[in-house]
């Protein structure tokens, strides 16, 4: 990076626009002018949980994702479109298509895979027009729906397996039935344990006897610090009268403490059933002893192990069962709460797939098991074509696949931007790159935009790390990337030389799933990392020093929790943007800390936060304007509390004020303060983005063109004035907020305002384009040129935009006269001289020939009366833009920079 580039960055960061505090809620029409660009990445896919295929025409199917939406294809996966984005459903558990009428589709929301990353739903939705429009049909408190069954002969009869809350219990758990197309529901299977409602995770129907169904109840207990995989109320139930009564099945099935159960009925011979059962019992330990140990949240004693996951088969419609998987081998994989799907070949009842960490297969009814194919990984959904069982759809953590030869060859549609981001970062290159950690898909780096506005392709993204991707932080010189995977492994990548070295601190007691990394804003050689304590390095991770005690409660019961969880850890940390050595930290067990002297002394400020529920601290965010000011957000997601919790301090945490104001009931994941406007705040919730332009006194939705999706991280690029959005399900989005950062009461009250344009790079023309649309994902780049943004209080009669180089006008653009935020783009055009009459005639003839060739009228296509001028391209330098609204003039200066790749 050159000295001039560094100077430019420092100027951009140092531009502090100090504004008075005022109260103003923006009109939604103004906020709808915010445009988010979906940029990817797409290669990794995302977690697919179910497919619904129209059997008469299998090229028509729906693919449901855990948190990436519902996608429809009518051409066998060549292209997809999202169809559930506007319902507010951020997660899907199951979908079903009516085989009697493919326009009728049911979507059960809330992922049923029970992991720490599973998001909740908002009931069951129905479409009667093939996904164009949707109606919520109730069961809103079910939170997580495991299965939907449509009666094969009566479309008004539907059964739903509802799991209920992930972190609790409520009466909306069980099997529900409607006989009037969803107008009303009746709970037909209620399973209780100690007075608590137990959820139902799976449900299958006998295709020959349509009043016969089998349901699997799931007795589990998830808390923020532990996961009890099973309980005494997990079982298989059978009804032969459509749900009016149920019988708990035994006859060889294991009892005692069971976990998740997946069940399947053989389509060709429905007397044959298979069940994939997680057996949590332990040899030499009674059911009571095992249950007490699980209830207390304690792990098994050393040397003890559960019996594991096994497959059972019934040949008489569930009367008796026998185990058909080998002893000592778990067919289904671990953790079972994440898998357990059973799929049976429609033409061969002895050919069975168990969908889990890999796909297991038996072709002889369970005598022998093997891997079905070398594809996928962490698999959740499998559909088998009833007419051709070699035709399969597979959904897994890394995407989906389509095969026509039983898994020998696969087509992987990798053109959907559906990554599940956990944490994001950026650098200061031109164009700048974004970085992100993805659930179960490592970490990625990609361009925020392409030079000359070309599409951002799959090939533009690079892997920067493996595992479950977490934090990716780049120093201000854009030289070193600090990349993390789950539970603390940390690598330093030299982005110049390509060298990578592990710099993990080895003496930490506990690490969070996503352990925060901070590169000092004042010295890029200083980095911080946090587990249950904070460590600091002054040599980019070459060595470490502990600078804090254990900042958590160190609760022995919570530390000993089970379910692949490390608890009592620091989950958010940040250094003051103004003063070196001031650090804020928040923990998963609800504690907030500050140090003013680089860790020599720490002060807990949790008790100073009024009405703090003690939940997981989702973010600490220092102010860019005052060292004593900071923001804290807390999330009740893991406590089934969906209220927004956000506070602000101006005295280093001695006192706090809630600024939740009118925020809706959506748990908050992140808060950011704009680096050039202290009144401009953004929060990302489990559903969308909200903005405040008055320091948190009022809030407005700023979702605009984004789908409803969990926003787990936000960053504001200080040079480009871009809001970078990291979603858990729809990858990266970027919005230009330069004009929004200039909103003041004076702007909203003025008749017209011209916002100061951003500094832009004039990219050199490239000899190759390769920009045609393709099957691949086409991420949206910035349009080349300089955006000219302005605000009109009311509709105008005439708006003109003029560009000046010194005192000479070099271009003129006709502007929009609409009230609100308007944007026009100056593409560096420059008037050279007026055309002669002969040149005008030649140009007229050329345009006429082009119209004839194109086969359409070009009338109205010209952006400005440029036919009168010979146009060229403006050089880098300083320019002035003048906005003329009904005769009133206003102006702003701006810079155009040279392409840094051009010498």
Short mmCIF file of N, CA and C in Angstrom, two decimals, residues 135 153 314 380 480 537 583 599 663 705 754 771 873:
data_model
loop_
_atom_site.label_atom_id
_atom_site.label_comp_id
_atom_site.label_asym_id
_atom_site.label_seq_id
_atom_site.Cartn_x
_atom_site.Cartn_y
_atom_site.Cartn_z
N UNK A 135 -50.12 -17.87 2.64
CA UNK A 135 -50.99 -17.52 3.76
C UNK A 135 -50.54 -18.31 4.98
N UNK A 153 -55.49 -38.63 -0.80
CA UNK A 153 -56.74 -38.55 -1.55
C UNK A 153 -57.61 -37.36 -1.18
N UNK A 314 -39.33 -53.63 11.16
CA UNK A 314 -40.56 -54.37 11.44
C UNK A 314 -41.11 -54.90 10.12
N UNK A 380 -28.96 -34.26 5.27
CA UNK A 380 -30.23 -34.03 5.98
C UNK A 380 -31.47 -34.40 5.16
N UNK A 480 -2.11 -8.91 6.65
CA UNK A 480 -2.28 -10.14 7.42
C UNK A 480 -3.76 -10.40 7.72
N UNK A 537 -1.17 -10.45 21.98
CA UNK A 537 0.12 -10.62 21.33
C UNK A 537 0.57 -9.27 20.79
N UNK A 583 -10.59 -1.98 26.39
CA UNK A 583 -11.22 -3.16 25.81
C UNK A 583 -12.54 -3.43 26.50
N UNK A 599 -5.77 -4.48 30.22
CA UNK A 599 -5.90 -5.73 30.94
C UNK A 599 -5.28 -5.77 32.32
N UNK A 663 -38.06 -1.08 18.77
CA UNK A 663 -37.62 -2.28 18.06
C UNK A 663 -38.62 -3.41 18.27
N UNK A 705 -34.61 -4.36 -0.08
CA UNK A 705 -34.72 -5.46 -1.04
C UNK A 705 -34.11 -6.77 -0.54
N UNK A 754 -28.41 18.04 -2.05
CA UNK A 754 -27.45 17.26 -2.82
C UNK A 754 -26.43 16.68 -1.84
N UNK A 771 -18.36 -11.57 -19.51
CA UNK A 771 -19.36 -11.07 -18.57
C UNK A 771 -20.76 -11.58 -18.85
N UNK A 873 -13.68 10.60 -22.10
CA UNK A 873 -13.66 10.16 -20.72
C UNK A 873 -12.84 11.12 -19.86
#
